[in-house]
Coordinates of N, CA and C and ligand atoms in Angstrom, one line a residue:
X4 N 85.2 89.3 53.5 CA 85.3 89.6 55.1 C 86.1 89.5 55.3
X5 N 87.8 91.0 56.0 CA 88.4 90.4 56.8 C 87.9 88.8 57.9
X6 N 88.9 88.2 58.2 CA 89.2 87.2 59.6 C 89.5 87.8 61.3
X7 N 88.1 87.6 61.5 CA 87.9 88.6 62.9 C 90.1 88.4 63.2
X8 N 89.7 89.5 64.3 CA 91.2 89.8 64.7 C 91.8 88.5 66.1
X9 N 92.5 87.6 66.4 CA 92.8 86.6 67.3 C 92.7 87.7 68.2
X10 N 91.6 86.8 69.3 CA 91.2 88.0 70.6 C 93.0 87.9 71.4
X11 N 93.6 88.3 72.5 CA 94.8 88.3 73.5 C 94.8 88.0 73.8
X12 N 96.1 86.7 73.7 CA 95.7 86.4 75.2 C 96.4 86.2 76.0
X13 N 97.2 88.1 76.2 CA 97.5 87.9 77.5 C 96.0 88.9 78.1
X14 N 95.5 88.6 79.6 CA 94.7 89.4 80.0 C 94.2 90.1 80.0
X15 N 93.8 91.1 80.2 CA 93.7 92.3 80.1 C 93.1 93.3 81.0
X16 N 92.6 94.2 81.6 CA 93.1 94.3 83.3 C 91.4 95.1 82.3
X17 N 90.4 94.4 83.2 CA 88.6 95.2 83.1 C 89.1 97.3 83.9
X18 N 89.8 97.7 84.5 CA 89.9 98.5 85.4 C 91.1 99.4 84.6
X19 N 91.7 100.5 85.7 CA 92.4 101.0 84.6 C 94.1 100.2 86.0
X20 N 93.8 100.2 86.7 CA 94.7 99.8 88.0 C 96.1 99.3 87.2
X21 N 96.1 97.8 86.2 CA 97.3 97.2 85.5 C 98.2 98.7 84.9
X22 N 97.6 99.3 84.2 CA 98.4 100.6 83.2 C 98.1 101.3 84.4
X23 N 98.0 102.0 85.5 CA 98.1 102.3 86.9 C 99.7 102.0 87.5
X24 N 98.7 100.3 88.0 CA 100.5 100.1 88.6 C 102.2 100.0 87.6
X25 N 101.9 100.1 86.9 CA 103.0 100.2 85.9 C 103.1 101.3 85.2
X26 N 103.1 102.4 85.4 CA 102.9 103.8 85.6 C 103.5 104.3 87.1
X27 N 103.5 103.6 87.6 CA 104.8 103.1 90.1 C 105.3 103.0 89.1
X28 N 105.0 101.6 88.3 CA 106.9 100.7 88.3 C 107.1 102.0 87.3
X29 N 107.1 102.4 86.6 CA 108.6 103.3 85.7 C 108.6 105.0 87.1
X30 N 107.9 105.3 87.0 CA 107.9 106.7 88.0 C 109.3 106.2 89.2
X31 N 108.7 105.1 89.7 CA 109.9 104.4 90.6 C 111.6 104.1 90.8
X32 N 111.1 102.9 89.3 CA 112.9 103.2 88.5 C 113.0 104.5 87.9
X33 N 112.8 106.0 87.5 CA 112.8 106.5 86.9 C 114.0 107.3 87.8
X34 N 113.0 107.4 89.3 CA 113.2 108.4 90.3 C 113.8 107.6 91.7
X35 N 114.8 106.6 90.4 CA 115.2 105.3 91.7 C 115.2 104.4 93.1
X36 N 114.1 104.8 92.9 CA 112.7 104.5 94.4 C 112.6 102.3 94.7
X37 N 111.7 102.3 95.3 CA 112.1 101.0 95.6 C 110.6 101.2 95.8
X38 N 109.8 100.0 94.0 CA 108.8 100.0 94.1 C 108.1 99.9 95.3
X39 N 108.1 98.9 96.2 CA 108.0 98.7 97.5 C 107.4 99.8 98.3
X40 N 108.2 101.6 98.5 CA 108.4 102.1 99.2 C 106.5 103.3 98.5
X41 N 106.4 102.7 97.3 CA 104.6 103.0 97.0 C 103.6 102.6 97.7
X42 N 102.8 102.8 98.0 CA 102.0 102.6 98.1 C 101.0 103.3 97.8
X43 N 100.5 102.7 96.7 CA 98.8 102.7 96.1 C 97.8 102.7 96.4
X44 N 96.7 104.0 97.5 CA 95.7 103.6 97.4 C 94.3 104.4 96.5
X45 N 94.2 103.0 95.9 CA 93.1 103.4 94.5 C 91.3 103.9 95.9
X46 N 91.2 105.4 95.4 CA 90.8 106.5 95.7 C 89.0 105.4 94.5
X47 N 87.6 104.8 95.8 CA 86.8 104.3 94.7 C 85.7 105.1 95.5
X48 N 86.1 106.8 96.2 CA 84.1 107.5 96.3 C 83.5 107.3 95.1
X49 N 81.9 107.8 95.1 CA 81.3 107.6 94.8 C 81.2 106.0 94.0
X50 N 81.8 104.9 94.2 CA 81.9 104.1 92.6 C 81.3 102.7 94.1
X51 N 80.9 101.9 93.5 CA 79.8 101.4 94.8 C 80.0 99.5 94.5
X52 N 80.0 98.7 95.1 CA 80.3 97.7 95.9 C 80.3 96.9 94.5
X53 N 79.5 97.0 93.1 CA 79.9 96.6 92.2 C 80.8 96.9 90.7
X54 N 81.1 97.7 91.8 CA 82.6 98.6 90.8 C 83.9 98.2 91.4
X55 N 83.5 98.4 93.0 CA 84.5 98.3 94.5 C 85.4 96.7 93.1
X56 N 84.7 95.8 93.5 CA 84.8 94.1 94.0 C 85.6 93.5 92.8
X57 N 85.8 93.7 91.7 CA 85.6 93.5 90.9 C 87.9 93.5 90.5
X58 N 88.4 95.5 91.2 CA 90.1 96.5 91.4 C 90.2 95.2 92.9
X59 N 89.5 94.3 93.4 CA 89.4 93.6 94.5 C 90.3 92.5 93.7
X60 N 90.1 92.6 93.2 CA 89.7 91.0 91.9 C 91.4 90.9 91.4
X61 N 91.1 91.8 90.9 CA 92.7 92.2 90.9 C 93.4 92.5 90.9
X62 N 93.5 91.7 92.8 CA 94.2 91.6 94.1 C 94.8 93.6 94.2
X63 N 94.6 94.4 94.0 CA 94.7 95.9 95.0 C 93.4 95.5 96.2
X64 N 94.1 95.4 97.4 CA 93.4 95.9 98.8 C 93.7 97.2 99.5
X65 N 94.1 97.8 98.9 CA 94.3 99.3 99.8 C 93.1 100.5 99.2
X66 N 92.5 101.1 99.7 CA 91.7 101.5 98.7 C 91.4 103.0 100.4
X67 N 90.4 104.5 99.0 CA 90.7 105.8 99.6 C 88.9 106.4 99.5
X68 N 88.2 106.4 100.4 CA 87.6 107.5 100.7 C 87.2 108.7 101.1
X69 N 86.5 109.3 101.0 CA 86.3 110.7 101.4 C 85.7 110.6 101.9
X70 N 84.3 109.9 102.3 CA 83.4 109.8 103.6 C 82.7 109.7 104.0
X71 N 82.4 109.8 105.3 CA 83.4 108.9 106.4 C 81.5 107.7 105.8
X72 N 80.4 108.4 105.9 CA 79.2 107.5 106.0 C 79.0 107.1 104.1
X73 N 79.9 107.2 103.5 CA 79.8 106.6 102.2 C 80.5 105.1 102.7
X74 N 81.7 105.5 103.4 CA 82.6 104.1 103.7 C 82.2 103.5 104.6
X75 N 81.0 104.2 105.2 CA 80.6 103.6 106.7 C 79.6 102.2 105.9
X76 N 78.6 102.7 104.2 CA 78.2 102.2 103.1 C 78.3 100.7 103.0
X77 N 79.3 100.7 102.4 CA 79.8 99.6 101.1 C 80.6 99.0 102.1
X78 N 82.3 99.3 103.0 CA 82.9 98.5 102.8 C 82.9 97.7 104.1
X79 N 82.2 97.7 105.1 CA 82.1 96.3 106.2 C 82.4 95.8 105.0
X80 N 80.3 95.4 103.9 CA 80.1 93.9 102.9 C 81.1 93.5 102.7
X81 N 82.1 94.5 101.3 CA 83.5 94.3 101.4 C 84.8 94.1 101.9
X82 N 84.7 94.6 103.0 CA 85.7 93.9 104.1 C 85.3 92.1 104.3
X83 N 83.9 92.0 105.0 CA 83.8 91.0 105.3 C 84.0 89.7 104.5
X84 N 84.2 89.9 103.2 CA 84.3 88.9 101.3 C 85.1 89.0 101.2
X85 N 86.5 90.2 101.7 CA 87.9 90.0 101.2 C 88.2 90.0 102.4
X86 N 89.6 89.5 102.0 CA 90.6 89.7 103.0 C 91.7 90.5 103.2
X87 N 92.7 91.1 104.1 CA 93.0 92.2 104.0 C 93.1 93.5 103.1
X88 N 91.9 94.2 103.7 CA 91.9 95.7 102.8 C 91.8 96.6 103.9
X89 N 93.0 97.4 104.0 CA 93.5 98.7 104.5 C 92.5 99.5 103.8
X90 N 91.0 100.8 104.3 CA 91.0 101.8 103.9 C 91.6 103.2 104.7
X91 N 91.4 104.0 104.0 CA 92.2 104.6 104.0 C 91.0 106.3 103.6
X92 N 90.6 107.2 104.4 CA 89.7 108.5 104.8 C 90.9 109.0 104.1
X93 N 91.1 109.7 103.1 CA 90.8 111.3 102.4 C 90.7 111.9 102.6
X94 N 89.3 112.3 102.5 CA 88.6 113.6 102.8 C 88.8 114.6 103.8
X95 N 88.0 115.1 104.0 CA 87.8 116.2 105.8 C 87.2 115.2 106.5
X96 N 87.5 114.8 107.7 CA 86.9 115.2 109.2 C 86.2 115.5 110.1
X97 N 84.9 115.4 109.8 CA 84.4 116.5 110.9 C 84.7 115.6 112.4
X98 N 84.0 116.9 113.4 CA 85.2 116.0 114.7 C 83.6 114.5 115.6
X99 N 82.2 115.1 114.8 CA 82.0 114.2 115.4 C 81.2 113.2 114.8
X100 N 82.3 113.0 114.2 CA 82.4 111.2 112.4 C 83.6 111.5 113.3
X101 N 84.8 111.3 114.2 CA 85.7 110.8 114.8 C 85.1 109.6 114.9
X102 N 84.7 109.1 116.2 CA 84.9 107.9 116.4 C 83.7 107.1 115.2
X103 N 83.6 106.6 114.4 CA 83.3 106.1 113.3 C 84.3 106.0 112.2
X104 N 85.2 107.1 112.5 CA 86.5 106.8 111.6 C 87.5 106.0 111.7
X105 N 87.7 106.1 113.6 CA 88.7 105.5 114.0 C 88.6 104.1 113.5
X106 N 86.9 104.0 114.1 CA 86.1 102.2 114.6 C 86.8 101.7 112.4
X107 N 86.5 102.3 111.6 CA 86.8 101.4 109.8 C 88.0 101.8 109.2
X108 N 88.4 102.8 109.6 CA 89.2 103.3 108.6 C 91.1 103.0 108.5
X109 N 91.9 102.6 108.5 CA 93.5 102.7 108.7 C 94.5 102.9 108.9
X110 N 94.1 104.6 107.9 CA 94.9 106.2 108.1 C 94.0 107.2 107.7
X111 N 94.0 107.9 108.4 CA 94.4 109.4 107.5 C 94.2 110.4 107.9
X112 N 94.3 111.0 106.4 CA 95.0 111.4 105.8 C 94.5 113.0 106.1
X113 N 93.6 112.9 106.9 CA 93.1 114.5 106.7 C 93.1 115.7 107.9
X114 N 94.3 115.6 108.5 CA 93.7 115.7 110.6 C 95.2 117.5 110.4
X115 N 93.7 118.7 110.3 CA 94.4 119.3 110.0 C 93.7 120.9 111.0
X116 N 93.4 120.7 112.5 CA 92.7 120.8 113.2 C 93.3 120.7 115.0
X117 N 93.7 121.7 116.0 CA 93.8 120.8 116.3 C 92.7 120.9 117.2
X118 N 90.6 121.0 116.9 CA 89.3 120.7 118.0 C 89.5 118.6 117.2
X119 N 89.6 119.0 115.9 CA 89.9 117.1 115.6 C 90.7 116.5 116.6
X120 N 92.4 117.1 116.1 CA 93.6 116.8 117.3 C 92.9 115.7 118.4
X121 N 93.1 116.9 119.2 CA 91.7 116.4 119.9 C 90.4 115.7 120.7
X122 N 89.2 115.4 119.5 CA 88.6 114.2 119.0 C 89.5 113.1 119.4
X123 N 90.1 113.3 118.1 CA 90.9 111.3 117.7 C 92.0 111.3 119.7
X124 N 91.8 112.0 119.9 CA 92.9 111.2 120.7 C 92.3 111.0 121.8
X125 N 90.8 112.2 122.7 CA 89.4 111.3 123.0 C 89.5 109.6 122.8
X126 N 89.2 110.0 121.6 CA 88.9 108.9 120.8 C 89.9 107.6 121.2
X127 N 90.9 106.9 121.0 CA 91.6 106.6 121.1 C 91.8 106.4 122.8
X128 N 91.6 107.1 123.7 CA 91.9 106.6 125.3 C 90.2 105.4 124.9
X129 N 89.1 105.6 123.9 CA 88.4 104.8 124.1 C 88.7 103.3 123.7
X130 N 89.2 103.4 122.3 CA 89.0 102.3 121.0 C 90.7 101.7 121.1
X131 N 90.8 101.0 121.3 CA 92.6 100.4 120.8 C 92.7 100.8 119.2
X132 N 91.2 100.9 117.8 CA 92.6 101.2 116.9 C 93.7 102.8 117.2
X133 N 93.9 102.4 115.7 CA 95.4 103.4 115.8 C 95.5 103.7 114.4
X134 N 94.1 104.4 113.9 CA 94.5 104.6 112.6 C 95.5 105.5 111.9
X135 N 96.9 105.3 111.1 CA 98.1 106.5 110.6 C 98.0 107.5 109.8
X136 N 98.6 108.0 110.9 CA 97.7 109.9 110.7 C 98.5 110.6 109.7
X137 N 98.1 111.3 108.9 CA 99.2 112.4 107.9 C 98.3 113.9 108.3
X138 N 99.8 115.0 107.9 CA 98.1 116.1 108.8 C 97.7 116.5 107.0
X139 N 97.1 117.1 106.8 CA 96.8 117.6 105.7 C 97.6 119.2 105.5
X140 N 97.9 119.8 104.1 CA 99.5 121.1 104.2 C 98.6 121.4 103.4
X141 N 97.9 122.7 103.1 CA 97.2 123.3 102.4 C 98.6 124.1 101.2
X142 N 99.0 123.9 101.1 CA 100.1 124.0 100.2 C 100.1 125.4 99.4
X143 N 99.2 125.4 98.3 CA 97.8 126.5 97.7 C 97.5 127.8 98.6
X144 N 97.5 127.9 99.8 CA 96.2 128.5 100.6 C 95.5 128.5 100.4
X145 N 94.4 127.8 100.0 CA 93.6 128.2 99.2 C 92.2 127.8 99.9
X146 N 91.4 129.4 100.5 CA 90.6 129.1 101.0 C 89.9 128.2 101.3
X147 N 89.3 127.3 100.2 CA 88.0 126.3 99.7 C 88.7 125.1 100.1
X148 N 90.6 125.0 100.9 CA 90.2 123.8 101.3 C 91.0 123.7 102.5
X149 N 90.7 122.2 102.9 CA 91.4 122.8 103.8 C 92.5 122.1 104.3
X150 N 93.2 121.7 105.2 CA 94.2 122.1 106.1 C 95.3 123.1 106.2
X151 N 96.7 122.8 106.9 CA 97.1 123.8 107.7 C 98.1 124.5 106.2
X152 N 98.0 126.3 107.4 CA 98.4 127.3 105.6 C 101.0 125.6 106.3
X153 N 100.9 126.3 105.0 CA 102.7 126.2 105.3 C 103.1 126.2 106.6
X154 N 103.2 127.5 106.9 CA 104.3 128.6 107.8 C 103.5 127.9 109.3
X155 N 102.7 127.6 109.3 CA 101.7 126.6 110.7 C 102.6 125.4 110.9
X156 N 102.8 124.4 109.9 CA 102.7 123.2 109.9 C 103.6 123.4 111.0
X157 N 104.9 124.0 111.5 CA 106.0 122.5 112.1 C 105.2 123.3 113.5
X158 N 104.7 124.1 114.6 CA 104.2 124.0 115.1 C 103.1 123.8 115.8
X159 N 101.3 123.6 114.5 CA 100.9 122.8 114.1 C 100.7 120.9 115.0
X160 N 102.5 120.5 114.5 CA 102.1 118.9 114.4 C 103.6 119.2 115.3
X161 N 104.0 120.2 116.5 CA 105.0 120.2 117.7 C 103.3 120.0 118.8
X162 N 102.1 120.4 117.8 CA 101.2 120.3 119.1 C 100.0 119.6 119.0
X163 N 100.5 119.1 118.0 CA 99.3 117.0 117.9 C 100.7 116.0 118.4
X164 N 101.4 117.0 118.9 CA 102.5 115.8 118.9 C 102.2 115.7 121.0
X165 N 102.5 117.0 121.3 CA 103.0 117.6 122.8 C 101.5 117.9 124.0
X166 N 100.3 118.1 122.7 CA 99.6 118.1 123.4 C 98.5 117.2 123.7
X167 N 98.7 117.0 122.2 CA 97.3 116.0 122.3 C 98.0 114.5 121.8
X168 N 99.3 114.4 122.0 CA 99.6 112.7 122.3 C 99.1 111.6 121.2
X169 N 99.4 112.8 119.9 CA 99.5 111.6 118.6 C 100.5 111.5 118.3
X170 N 100.8 110.3 117.3 CA 101.9 109.9 116.9 C 101.7 110.1 115.2
X171 N 102.1 111.8 114.3 CA 101.5 111.6 113.2 C 103.1 110.7 112.2
X172 N 102.0 110.5 111.5 CA 102.9 109.5 110.3 C 104.1 110.9 109.7
X173 N 103.5 111.3 109.0 CA 103.3 112.1 107.8 C 102.7 113.5 107.0
X174 N 102.9 114.0 106.1 CA 102.1 114.4 105.4 C 101.0 114.7 104.1
X175 N 100.0 115.6 104.5 CA 99.2 115.1 102.9 C 98.8 116.3 102.2
X176 N 99.1 116.5 100.7 CA 98.6 117.9 99.9 C 97.8 117.4 98.6
X177 N 97.2 118.5 98.4 CA 95.9 118.6 97.2 C 96.8 119.4 96.6
X178 N 97.9 120.1 95.4 CA 98.6 120.7 95.0 C 96.8 121.5 94.3
X179 N 96.9 123.3 94.4 CA 95.4 124.1 93.7 C 95.7 123.3 91.9
X180 N 94.0 123.1 91.9 CA 94.1 122.2 89.9 C 94.7 122.7 89.0
X181 N 94.5 124.3 89.5 CA 95.7 124.8 88.0 C 96.6 124.7 88.2
X182 N 97.8 124.7 88.6 CA 99.4 125.0 88.9 C 99.6 123.5 88.5
X183 N 101.2 124.2 88.4 CA 101.8 122.2 88.0 C 102.2 122.2 89.4
X184 N 101.8 121.4 89.5 CA 101.8 120.5 91.1 C 103.0 120.7 92.2
X185 N 104.2 120.2 91.1 CA 105.6 119.8 91.7 C 106.0 120.7 92.4
X186 N 106.2 121.8 92.7 CA 106.8 123.0 94.1 C 105.9 122.7 95.5
X187 N 104.7 122.5 95.4 CA 103.3 121.7 95.8 C 104.1 120.4 96.9
X188 N 104.6 119.9 95.9 CA 105.3 118.0 96.9 C 106.9 118.3 96.9
X189 N 106.8 119.4 96.2 CA 108.6 119.9 97.4 C 108.3 120.2 98.4
X190 N 107.8 121.3 98.5 CA 107.3 122.1 99.5 C 107.3 121.1 100.7
X191 N 105.5 120.3 100.1 CA 105.2 119.4 101.1 C 106.8 118.9 102.1
X192 N 107.3 118.0 101.0 CA 108.5 116.9 101.3 C 110.1 118.1 102.2
X193 N 109.7 119.2 102.2 CA 109.9 119.4 102.9 C 110.1 119.9 104.1
X194 N 108.8 120.3 104.4 CA 107.9 120.3 105.4 C 108.2 119.1 106.3
X195 N 108.0 117.7 105.3 CA 108.3 116.1 105.8 C 109.5 116.4 107.0
X196 N 110.0 117.3 105.5 CA 111.8 116.4 106.4 C 112.0 116.9 107.7
X197 N 111.6 118.4 108.0 CA 113.2 118.6 108.7 C 111.6 119.0 109.6
X198 N 110.3 118.5 110.1 CA 109.8 117.6 111.3 C 110.5 116.5 111.6
X199 N 111.3 115.5 110.7 CA 111.6 114.0 110.6 C 110.3 113.2 111.0
X200 N 109.6 113.7 109.7 CA 108.3 112.5 108.9 C 108.3 111.6 107.1
X201 N 108.3 110.6 107.6 CA 108.9 109.8 106.2 C 107.7 109.5 105.6
X202 N 106.5 109.7 105.8 CA 105.2 109.6 104.9 C 105.4 110.9 104.2
X203 N 104.9 110.8 102.5 CA 103.9 112.1 102.2 C 103.2 111.2 101.3
X204 N 101.7 111.5 101.6 CA 100.5 111.0 100.5 C 100.1 112.4 99.6
X205 N 100.5 112.5 98.3 CA 101.1 113.3 97.1 C 100.7 112.6 95.6
X206 N 99.8 113.3 95.4 CA 100.2 112.3 94.1 C 98.5 111.8 93.7
X207 N 97.7 112.8 92.6 CA 95.9 111.9 92.1 C 96.7 111.5 90.5
X208 N 95.1 111.1 89.6 CA 95.6 110.1 88.7 C 96.6 111.2 87.6
X209 N 96.4 112.7 87.5 CA 97.1 113.1 87.7 C 98.4 114.0 87.1
X210 N 98.8 113.3 88.0 CA 100.2 113.8 88.7 C 100.9 113.1 90.0
X211 N 100.8 111.5 89.6 CA 101.7 110.4 90.6 C 102.5 110.4 90.5
X212 N 103.0 110.1 88.9 CA 104.8 110.3 88.6 C 104.8 111.1 89.3
X213 N 104.5 112.5 89.3 CA 105.3 113.5 89.5 C 105.8 113.3 90.5
X214 N 105.3 112.9 91.5 CA 104.2 112.6 93.0 C 106.0 111.8 93.6
X215 N 106.2 111.1 93.3 CA 106.4 109.9 93.0 C 107.9 110.4 93.0
X216 N 108.6 111.1 91.7 CA 109.7 111.5 91.5 C 110.3 112.9 92.8
X217 N 109.1 112.8 93.4 CA 108.8 114.6 94.7 C 109.3 113.1 96.2
X218 N 109.3 112.2 96.4 CA 109.3 111.7 97.5 C 107.4 110.7 97.8
X219 N 106.4 110.8 97.3 CA 105.6 110.8 97.7 C 105.4 109.4 97.9
X220 N 105.2 108.8 99.5 CA 104.9 106.9 99.7 C 103.4 106.9 99.4
X221 N 102.9 107.4 99.4 CA 101.3 107.9 99.0 C 100.2 107.9 98.2
X222 N 99.8 107.6 96.7 CA 99.6 108.1 96.3 C 98.4 107.4 95.8
X223 N 97.2 109.3 95.4 CA 95.9 108.5 95.7 C 95.5 108.3 94.1
X224 N 95.0 107.0 93.4 CA 94.2 107.4 92.2 C 93.5 106.3 91.8
X225 N 92.4 107.6 92.1 CA 90.4 107.4 91.9 C 90.7 106.8 90.4
X226 N 90.2 108.2 89.4 CA 89.5 108.3 88.3 C 90.2 107.6 87.3
X227 N 92.0 107.4 87.5 CA 92.2 106.8 86.3 C 92.0 104.9 86.7
X228 N 92.3 104.9 87.3 CA 91.5 103.5 88.2 C 90.2 102.7 88.3
X229 N 89.6 103.7 88.2 CA 87.8 103.4 88.0 C 86.8 104.1 86.9
X230 N 87.7 104.8 86.5 CA 87.1 105.8 85.6 C 86.5 107.4 85.9
X231 N 85.8 107.9 85.0 CA 85.1 109.0 85.8 C 84.3 108.9 86.2
X232 N 84.6 109.8 88.0 CA 83.6 109.3 88.6 C 82.1 110.3 88.4
X233 N 80.7 109.6 88.2 CA 79.7 109.9 88.0 C 78.7 111.2 88.2
X234 N 80.0 111.6 89.5 CA 79.4 113.3 90.3 C 81.0 113.4 90.4
X235 N 80.4 114.8 90.5 CA 82.1 115.6 90.6 C 82.2 115.4 92.9
X236 N 83.5 114.8 92.9 CA 83.2 114.9 95.2 C 84.7 114.8 95.5
X237 N 85.6 115.5 94.2 CA 87.0 116.8 94.9 C 86.7 117.5 96.3
X238 N 87.2 118.0 96.9 CA 86.5 118.6 98.0 C 87.5 119.4 98.1
Ligands
PLP14 C1 89.7 112.1 94.7 C2 90.3 112.0 95.8 C3 91.7 112.2 94.9 C4 91.8 110.6 93.5 O1 91.4 112.0 92.8 P1 91.3 111.7 91.0 O2 92.6 112.9 90.7 O3 90.6 110.5 90.0 O4 92.6 110.4 90.4 C5 93.2 112.1 95.0 N1 92.8 113.1 97.0 C6 91.7 113.4 97.3 C7 91.5 114.0 98.4 C8 90.7 113.7 96.8 O5 89.6 113.4 97.3

């Protein structure tokens, strides 16, 4: 029998967080961007507190969820147990969940229609909380996907500001699953630039390095950190 191989001296990461951090650092270097200019949102949708707590333990503090109810069920306890957590809503928001979303989330990436702007403006008049807002752009103009059509983005952004008094920080996109993401990232960056928006929420497990090359300030990474999701949950 061969002697058992020595156990590694460096602590190994139980999740994919370390590998993702490594790839983000390299993508930033390649793009000559500061690592601090890119926020990693660990997308924990479908995973429960037992899966999430170790990733918090590894130092991750920014998390993304796509459903208000699911987030309400698991995050208040996690936030009570761990300081400094920021929660981002990355999935569609129904207007009747606006109150709960504003109370729980630090950012909302899915602003996509005037009725939601109206609901947000009403809620901001009632609650002191001001989650950072991103407008979702449906860059692939996919009928089943949420988001503003690229050609309507400028008008919608003006409406957000002038009609509803909302401060929009940036844009979000989810490229079509079967297309190269780069043109979609480029289009989103272009719309942001001409509207004076500095934040770009784009890039997921398969393409966050490309997104960083195109200026992403927020990458939303789920399966590369937590593993394959138990059930399909991408809107
Ligand atoms: C699920 C989800 C992600 C993360 O997807 P992965 O491929 O698991 O990294 C990112 N953005 C949105 C909007 C999502 O719903």
